[in-house]
Each structure stands twice: as structure tokens, then as C-alpha cells.
Coordinates of C-alpha atoms in Angstrom, one line a residue:
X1 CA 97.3 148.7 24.3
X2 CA 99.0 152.1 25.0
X3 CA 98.6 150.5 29.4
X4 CA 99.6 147.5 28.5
X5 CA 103.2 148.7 26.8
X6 CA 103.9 151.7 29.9
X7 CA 102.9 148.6 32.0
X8 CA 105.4 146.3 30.6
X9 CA 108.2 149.5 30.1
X10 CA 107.6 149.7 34.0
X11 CA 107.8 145.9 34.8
X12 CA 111.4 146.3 32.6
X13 CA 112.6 149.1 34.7
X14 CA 111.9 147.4 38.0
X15 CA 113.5 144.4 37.3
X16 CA 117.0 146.4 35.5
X17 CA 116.8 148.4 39.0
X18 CA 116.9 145.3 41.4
X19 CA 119.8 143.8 39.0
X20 CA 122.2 146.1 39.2
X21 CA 121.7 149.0 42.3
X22 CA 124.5 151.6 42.2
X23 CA 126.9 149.5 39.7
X24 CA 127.6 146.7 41.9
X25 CA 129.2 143.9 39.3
X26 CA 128.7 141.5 42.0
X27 CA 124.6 141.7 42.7
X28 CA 123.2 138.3 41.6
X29 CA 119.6 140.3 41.5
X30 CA 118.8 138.8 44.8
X31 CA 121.1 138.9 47.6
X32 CA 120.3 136.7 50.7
X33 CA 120.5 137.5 54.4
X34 CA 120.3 135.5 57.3
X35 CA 119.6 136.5 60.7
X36 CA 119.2 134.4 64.2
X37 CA 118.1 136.5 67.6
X38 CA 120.7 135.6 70.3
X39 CA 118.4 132.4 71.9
X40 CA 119.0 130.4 68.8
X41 CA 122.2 132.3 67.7
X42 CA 123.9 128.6 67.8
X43 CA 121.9 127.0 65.9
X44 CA 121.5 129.8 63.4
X45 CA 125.7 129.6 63.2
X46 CA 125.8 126.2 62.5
X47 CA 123.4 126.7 59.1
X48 CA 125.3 129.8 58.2
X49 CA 128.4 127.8 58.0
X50 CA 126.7 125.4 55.8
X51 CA 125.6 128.2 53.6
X52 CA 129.2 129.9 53.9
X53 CA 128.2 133.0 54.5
X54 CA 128.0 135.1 57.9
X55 CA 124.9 135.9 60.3
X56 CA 123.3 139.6 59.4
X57 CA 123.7 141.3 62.8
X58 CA 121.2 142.6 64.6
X59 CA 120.5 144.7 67.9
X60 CA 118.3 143.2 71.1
X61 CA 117.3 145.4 73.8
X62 CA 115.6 144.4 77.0
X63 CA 113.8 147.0 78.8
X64 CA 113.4 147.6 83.1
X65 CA 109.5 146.8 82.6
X66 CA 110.1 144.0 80.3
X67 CA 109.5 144.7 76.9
X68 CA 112.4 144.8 74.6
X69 CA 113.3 145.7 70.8
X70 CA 114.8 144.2 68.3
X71 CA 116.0 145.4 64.7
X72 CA 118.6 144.4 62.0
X73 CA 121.7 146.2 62.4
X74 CA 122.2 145.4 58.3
X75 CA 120.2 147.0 55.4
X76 CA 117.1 144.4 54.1
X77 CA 116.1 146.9 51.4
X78 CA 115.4 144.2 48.7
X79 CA 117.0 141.5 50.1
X80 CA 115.9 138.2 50.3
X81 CA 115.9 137.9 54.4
X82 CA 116.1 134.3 56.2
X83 CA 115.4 134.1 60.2
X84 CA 116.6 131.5 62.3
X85 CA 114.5 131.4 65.4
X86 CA 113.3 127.6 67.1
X87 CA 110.5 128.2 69.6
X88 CA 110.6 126.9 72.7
X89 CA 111.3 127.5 76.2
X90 CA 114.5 127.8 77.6
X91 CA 116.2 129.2 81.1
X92 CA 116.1 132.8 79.7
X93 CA 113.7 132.9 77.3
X94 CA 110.0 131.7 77.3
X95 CA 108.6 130.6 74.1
X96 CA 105.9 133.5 73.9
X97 CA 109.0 135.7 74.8
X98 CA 110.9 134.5 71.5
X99 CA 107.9 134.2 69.5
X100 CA 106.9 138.1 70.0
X101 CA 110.7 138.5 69.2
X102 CA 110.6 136.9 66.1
X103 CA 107.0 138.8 65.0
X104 CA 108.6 141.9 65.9
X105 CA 111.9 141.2 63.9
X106 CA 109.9 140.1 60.9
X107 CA 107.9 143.7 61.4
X108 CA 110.9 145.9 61.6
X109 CA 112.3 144.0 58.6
X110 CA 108.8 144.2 56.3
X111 CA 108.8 147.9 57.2
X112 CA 112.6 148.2 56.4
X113 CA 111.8 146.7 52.6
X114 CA 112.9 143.6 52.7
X115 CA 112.3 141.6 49.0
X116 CA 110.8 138.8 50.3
X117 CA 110.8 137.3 54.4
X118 CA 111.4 133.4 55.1
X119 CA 110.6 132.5 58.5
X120 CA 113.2 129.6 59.3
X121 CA 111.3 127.9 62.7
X122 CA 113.1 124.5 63.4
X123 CA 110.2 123.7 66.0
X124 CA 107.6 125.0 66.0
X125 CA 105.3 126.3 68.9
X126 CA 101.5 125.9 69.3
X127 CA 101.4 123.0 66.9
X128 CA 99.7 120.6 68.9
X129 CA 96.3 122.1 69.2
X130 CA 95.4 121.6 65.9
X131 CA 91.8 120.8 66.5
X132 CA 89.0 121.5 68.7
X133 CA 88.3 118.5 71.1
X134 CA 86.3 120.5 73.8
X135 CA 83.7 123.1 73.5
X136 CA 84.7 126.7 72.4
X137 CA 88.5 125.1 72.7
X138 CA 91.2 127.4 70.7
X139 CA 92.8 126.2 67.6
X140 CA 96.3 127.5 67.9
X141 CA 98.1 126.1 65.8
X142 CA 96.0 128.6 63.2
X143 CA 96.2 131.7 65.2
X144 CA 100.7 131.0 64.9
X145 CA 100.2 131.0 61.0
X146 CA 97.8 133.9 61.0
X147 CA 100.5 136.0 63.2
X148 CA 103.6 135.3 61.2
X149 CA 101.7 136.3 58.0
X150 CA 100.7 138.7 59.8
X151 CA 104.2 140.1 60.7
X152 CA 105.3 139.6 57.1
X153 CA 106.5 136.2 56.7
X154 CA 106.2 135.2 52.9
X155 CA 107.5 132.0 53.2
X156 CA 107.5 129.4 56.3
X157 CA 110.1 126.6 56.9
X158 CA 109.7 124.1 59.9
X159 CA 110.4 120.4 60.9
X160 CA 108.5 117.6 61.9
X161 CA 104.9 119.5 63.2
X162 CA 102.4 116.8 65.2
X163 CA 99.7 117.0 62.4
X164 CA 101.1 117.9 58.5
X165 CA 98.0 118.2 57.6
X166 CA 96.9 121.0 59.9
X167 CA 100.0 122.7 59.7
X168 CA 99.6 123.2 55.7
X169 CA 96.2 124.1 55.9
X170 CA 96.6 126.8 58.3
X171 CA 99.2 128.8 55.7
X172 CA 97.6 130.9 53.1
X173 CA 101.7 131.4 52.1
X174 CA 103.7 129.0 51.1
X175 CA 104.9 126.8 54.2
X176 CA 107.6 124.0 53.6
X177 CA 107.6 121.2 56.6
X178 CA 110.5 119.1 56.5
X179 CA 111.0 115.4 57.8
X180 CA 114.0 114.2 60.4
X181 CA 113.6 110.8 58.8
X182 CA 117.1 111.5 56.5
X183 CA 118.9 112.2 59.3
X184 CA 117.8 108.8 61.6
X185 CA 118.4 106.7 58.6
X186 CA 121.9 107.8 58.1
X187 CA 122.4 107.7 62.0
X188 CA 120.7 103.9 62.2
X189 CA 122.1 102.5 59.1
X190 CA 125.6 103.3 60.4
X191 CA 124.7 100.8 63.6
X192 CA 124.4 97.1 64.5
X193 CA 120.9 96.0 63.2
X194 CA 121.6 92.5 63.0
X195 CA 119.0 91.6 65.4
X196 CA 115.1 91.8 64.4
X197 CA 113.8 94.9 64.4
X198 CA 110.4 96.7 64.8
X199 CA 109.1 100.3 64.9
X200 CA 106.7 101.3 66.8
X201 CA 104.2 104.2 67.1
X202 CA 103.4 105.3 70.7
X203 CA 99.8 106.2 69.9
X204 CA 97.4 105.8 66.6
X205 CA 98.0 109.6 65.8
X206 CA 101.5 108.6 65.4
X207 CA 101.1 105.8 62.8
X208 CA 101.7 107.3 59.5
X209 CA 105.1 109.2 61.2
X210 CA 106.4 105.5 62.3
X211 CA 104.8 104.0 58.9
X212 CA 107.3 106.8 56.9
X213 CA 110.3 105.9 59.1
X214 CA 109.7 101.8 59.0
X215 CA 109.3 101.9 55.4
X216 CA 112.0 104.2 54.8
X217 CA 114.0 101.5 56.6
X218 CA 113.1 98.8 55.1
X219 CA 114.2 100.2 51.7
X220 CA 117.5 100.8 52.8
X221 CA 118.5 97.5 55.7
X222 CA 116.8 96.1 52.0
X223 CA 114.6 93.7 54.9
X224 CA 110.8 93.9 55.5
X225 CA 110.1 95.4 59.3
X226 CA 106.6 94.9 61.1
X227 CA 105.4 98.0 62.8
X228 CA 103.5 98.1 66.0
X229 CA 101.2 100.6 68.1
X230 CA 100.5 101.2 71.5
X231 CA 96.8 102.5 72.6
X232 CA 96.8 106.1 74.1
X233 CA 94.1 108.3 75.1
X234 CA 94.8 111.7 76.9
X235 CA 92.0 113.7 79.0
X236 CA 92.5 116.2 81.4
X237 CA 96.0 115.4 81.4
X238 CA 95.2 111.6 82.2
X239 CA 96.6 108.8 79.9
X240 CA 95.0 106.0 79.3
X241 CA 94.9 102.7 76.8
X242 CA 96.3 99.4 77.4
X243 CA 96.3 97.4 73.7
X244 CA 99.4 96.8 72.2
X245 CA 99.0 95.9 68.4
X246 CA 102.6 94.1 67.0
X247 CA 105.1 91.7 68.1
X248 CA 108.5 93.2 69.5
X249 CA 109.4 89.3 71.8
X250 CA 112.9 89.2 71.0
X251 CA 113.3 92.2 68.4
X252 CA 114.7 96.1 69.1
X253 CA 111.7 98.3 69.5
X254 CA 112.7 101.5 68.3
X255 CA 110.1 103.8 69.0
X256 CA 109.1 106.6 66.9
X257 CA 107.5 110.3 68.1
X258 CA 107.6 113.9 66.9
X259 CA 108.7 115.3 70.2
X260 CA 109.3 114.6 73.3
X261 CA 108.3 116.8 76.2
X262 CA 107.4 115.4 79.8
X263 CA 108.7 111.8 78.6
X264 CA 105.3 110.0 79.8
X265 CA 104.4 108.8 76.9
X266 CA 107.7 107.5 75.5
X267 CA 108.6 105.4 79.1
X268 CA 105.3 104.3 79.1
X269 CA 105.8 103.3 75.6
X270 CA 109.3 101.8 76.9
X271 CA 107.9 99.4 79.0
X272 CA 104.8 98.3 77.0
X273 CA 107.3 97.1 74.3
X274 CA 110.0 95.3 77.5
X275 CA 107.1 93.7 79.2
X276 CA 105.8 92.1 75.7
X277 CA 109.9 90.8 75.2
X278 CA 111.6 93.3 73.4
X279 CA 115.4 92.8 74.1
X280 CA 116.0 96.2 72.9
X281 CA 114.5 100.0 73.1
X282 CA 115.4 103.1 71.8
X283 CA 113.4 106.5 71.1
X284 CA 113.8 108.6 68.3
X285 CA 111.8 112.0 68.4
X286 CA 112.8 114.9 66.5
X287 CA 112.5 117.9 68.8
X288 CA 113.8 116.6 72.6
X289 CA 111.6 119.5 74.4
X290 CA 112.4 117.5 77.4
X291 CA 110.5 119.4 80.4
X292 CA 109.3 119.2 83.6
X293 CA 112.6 117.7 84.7
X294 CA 112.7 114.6 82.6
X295 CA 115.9 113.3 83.7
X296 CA 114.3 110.5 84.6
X297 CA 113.4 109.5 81.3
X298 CA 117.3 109.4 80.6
X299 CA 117.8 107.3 83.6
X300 CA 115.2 105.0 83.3
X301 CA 117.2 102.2 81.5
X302 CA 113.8 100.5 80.3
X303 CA 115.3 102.6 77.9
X304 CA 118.9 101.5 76.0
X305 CA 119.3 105.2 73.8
X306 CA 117.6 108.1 73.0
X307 CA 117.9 109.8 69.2
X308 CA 117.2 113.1 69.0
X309 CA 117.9 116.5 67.0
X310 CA 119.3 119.6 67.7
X311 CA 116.1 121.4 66.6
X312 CA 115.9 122.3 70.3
X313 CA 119.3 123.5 71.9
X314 CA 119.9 120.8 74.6
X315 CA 120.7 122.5 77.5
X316 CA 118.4 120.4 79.7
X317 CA 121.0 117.4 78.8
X318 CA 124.2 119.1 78.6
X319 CA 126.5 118.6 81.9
X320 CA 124.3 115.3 82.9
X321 CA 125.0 111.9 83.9
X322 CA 122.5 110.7 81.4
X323 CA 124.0 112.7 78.3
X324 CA 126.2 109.5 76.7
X325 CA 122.5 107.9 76.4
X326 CA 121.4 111.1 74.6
X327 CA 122.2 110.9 70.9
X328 CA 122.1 114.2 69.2
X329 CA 122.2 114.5 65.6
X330 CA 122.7 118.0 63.7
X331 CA 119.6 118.9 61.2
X332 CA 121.4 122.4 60.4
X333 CA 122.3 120.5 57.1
X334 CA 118.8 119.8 55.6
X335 CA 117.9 123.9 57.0
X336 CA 120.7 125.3 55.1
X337 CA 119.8 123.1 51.7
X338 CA 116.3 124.4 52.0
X339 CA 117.5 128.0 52.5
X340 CA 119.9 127.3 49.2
X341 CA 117.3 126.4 47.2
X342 CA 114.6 128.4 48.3
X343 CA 116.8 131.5 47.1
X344 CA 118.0 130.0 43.9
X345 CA 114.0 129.3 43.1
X346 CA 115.6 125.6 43.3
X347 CA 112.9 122.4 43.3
X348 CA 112.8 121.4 47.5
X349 CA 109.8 118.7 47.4
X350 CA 110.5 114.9 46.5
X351 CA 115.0 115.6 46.7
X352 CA 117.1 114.3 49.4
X353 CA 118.4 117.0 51.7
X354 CA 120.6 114.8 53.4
X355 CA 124.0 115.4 52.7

């Protein structure tokens, strides 16, 4: 009895210290700070601005040998820290480069005494291995989650992974995966859908992603619209599959992915749907990775328009011929929201983030 009252005394002590340190009138009992490393800083702004409050400084270092430090320039001591960091590969940074960044931020921040760490990864890397296929094959998409744990992540926060299901499973911590589907509603809703219209799914993996967006549709063009698949199967980098399950003659195919990265997959996907007498495509993918030079899947005009988000900065599209095809459409929104509610202890599952 006498533990359990000098326990509770304790617990009471604790929670009186983190409510009001040094006075302030102003402490809420858990102040919030947001950080973004400088390959994502614009990204990172545009939440903060929806949050209305300013980035948490911090300094980067690169070294003659090619390691580098980073730290926050601002006290964490019992704050509840957000990071900003998408990972990908850009022109300065590669995405291992930005991902040791971030695992090294999150470090210096645990160690600094940060309350509580909420790793804030718009796209995240790795995510596609997810299984093994091949003997002895790595699953990576594990080994990310084990390393940002690791590093001191409490809490995760992404968008729109290639398998849910893998992704949630991998997390001993709490992980929150959110879906671009608001954002292409309020985007397609907004345009001329008079004509017929059918989603497709570039691949079988991708049906339940197209079944969420067709459905989602449906409820609000208040219409019933057919979904369709194409038949993929990779191998040694080698696609293959011919069947085409649907009927797009004389509808807009819009075609529905998580990502795009060489563009194979969605101009093959293009065509499939024109050569069985769609009058109309268009691709939506959340994260426009766009590699390898893929101006030609901008170019192609099998292709009418390509939806994307900024979940990956677009550099790749910026400055181009192509970039009135490209339709980008800002996510920062739906981040900040999360951020909002993850800090006021707020419900986040089965609310509209969209505003």
C-alpha cells in the first residue's frame, strides 16, 4: 500500500512538472515542434503554414569524406517533436542519403529528451519489397520500420504504401497510413465527367486501391462505375500479361496506381485501355517518383493527363514542355490535420482530412 501511494505521489509530481516548467502561463502541457531537413524543407513549409506555426530550426553539416551531421538548433526537452522528411531520390540527395539523415535527426532528438518523436514520411522508401518472392530475398520494407524504431520514432505517419497490410504489420509502434483518395475526389468531382467512366487497376495487386477510389466515386458522381484490370507479371525486370478484364469502348479510363516510377507500367496500361476504345485516359498515382527520364510518359499523348501529389517534390517536371499535362495537387493539408490531431490525442481513423 505504502508503494502504491509514493508511486502515485510520484506519477502527480511528474505530470505538475511537465504542466507548468519555470511558470510559463502559456505551456499547454505539451508543446509541439516541427522540423523538416533542408531536401524537403518545402514541403515541410507548406504543412507548417497549415498548422500556423513556424519550422524548429536545425543545423546540417556535410563533411569532405562525405558524412554529415545533423541536430536541432531548438530545445526538444519534453516536447512533442514532428519531422518532415519524404524519401526519395533527388539531384542532391539519394534516398539512403536522406534516410540516414532522418535516423540520425531522430537520434540526436531521442537523446536530447524529446517527449514523444512522430516521424512524418510522405513517401515512403523500401516499401515495395514487402515479401519474399526469391530464395533468401530481403524483406525491406521490415528492416525501414525496425530502423526508425530503432532511432526513436514513437509514432509513424506515411501516405499511400504499395501493400497496407505489410506496412502495418512491420510496426511494433503505432504507424498511421493515410490515403490520397480525398484529394482526387475533390480534384475529379470539380471536372467534366459527363462521359462514362471506368477505373481501372494496372495490375491485380492494385485492385482493392482502384476498388477504394471507384467506389469512393461512385458515392459522390451518385452513379455506379465498372472497374477494370489489366494482367501484369514482373520477373527479372521483364513485364508480362496480356488479359484485360472490363469494358473502357467509349468511356474515360482513369487509371489508378500508388506510384509512378519508370512509367512502364502506366503507358502500357495507357494503351491496353486506347486499343480496347477508351476515348479518354488519365493516371492518377499518389507519389510521381518519375525516374529514369520519364518524360516520355508525359509526352506520350496515349495519355490525355496525369494526377499526381506533391508527396514527391517535382523537380523532374518543373521547367518542361510536358508540365501543363502534369496535375499536381497539394496533400500538405491532410499531413498537417494528422499532425493537429495526433498532438491534441484527437480521433484520426474513419474522419475526413480533406479540407
Amino acid at each position: 500500500m505504502l508503494i502504491y501511494v509514493l508511486l502515485r505521489q510520484f506519477s502527480r509530481r511528474i505530470v505538475i512538472a511537465r504542466t507548468a516548467p519555470d511558470g510559463d502561463p502559456n505551456y499547454t502541457g505539451n508543446p509541439m515542434l516541427l522540423f523538416a531537413p533542408q531536401s524537403d524543407r518545402l514541403f515541410g513549409s507548406a504543412v507548417s503554414q497549415n498548422l500556423q506555426i513556424e519550422l524548429a530550426e536545425c543545423e546540417e553539416r556535410d563533411f569532405e569524406d562525405g558524412e554529415h551531421k545533423i541536430r536541432p538548433l531548438t530545445s526538444v526537452r519534453e516536447k512533442d517533436v514532428y519531422i518532415i522528411q519524404s524519401l526519395y531520390s533527388d539531384p542532391s540527395k539519394s534516398v539512403n542519403d536522406k534516410f540516414c539523415r532522418l535516423l540520425f535527426l531522430m537520434g540526436a532528438i531521442r537523446d536530447a529528451g524529446a517527449r514523444r518523436i512522430t516521424a512524418v514520411i510522405p513517401y515512403l522508401c523500401y516499401a515495395r519489397k514487402d515479401r519474399k518472392t526469391k530464395t533468401q530475398d530481403p524483406i525491406t520494407s521490415r528492416y525501414v520500420a525496425q530502423l526508425l524504431e530503432c532511432a526513436g520514432a514513437d509514432v509513424v505517419v506515411t501516405m499511400d504504401v504499395h501493400n497496407v497490410a505489410a506496412f502495418q504489420n512491420s510496426f511494433r509502434k503505432p504507424c498511421v497510413h493515410l490515403e490520397a483518395i480525398p484529394a482526387f475526389l475533390s480534384y475529379f468531382v470539380g471536372q467534366n465527367l459527363q462521359n462514362a467512366v471506368t477505373v481501372v487497376s494496372p495490375d491485380a495487386g492494385g485492385m482493392k486501391r482502384a476498388e477504394s477510389f471507384r467506389r469512393a466515386l461512385s458515392e459522390r458522381l451518385q452513379c455506379d462505375i465498372p472497374l477494370a484490370m489489366l494482367e501484369k507479371h514482373r520477373s527479372q525486370g521483364i513485364v508480362r500479361g496480356d488479359m484485360f478484364a472490363g469494358d473502357v469502348a467509349g468511356k474515360r479510363a482513369i487509371i489508378v496506381d500508388d506510384l509512378i516510377s519508370t512509367g512502364a507500367t502506366l503507358v502500357r496500361s495507357a494503351h491496353a485501355c486506347r486499343d480496347r476504345g477508351a476515348i479518354d485516359v488519365i493516371a492518377v498515382a499518389t507519389h510521381g517518383l518519375m525516374v529514369q527520364n520519364t518524360s516520355h510518359v508525359l509526352a506520350d499523348r496515349v495519355l490525355s493527363q496525369v494526377v499526381i501529389t506533391n508527396t514527391v517534390t517535382p523537380w523532374h517536371i518543373q521547367g518542361t514542355l510536358a508540365e501543363g499535362d502534369v496535375k499536381i495537387l497539394d496533400v500538405a493539408p491532410m499531413f498537417a490535420q494528422v499532425i493537429r490531431r495526433l498532438h491534441e490525442g484527437s480521433p484520426i481513423e474513419g474522419e475526413s482530412l480533406w479540407e
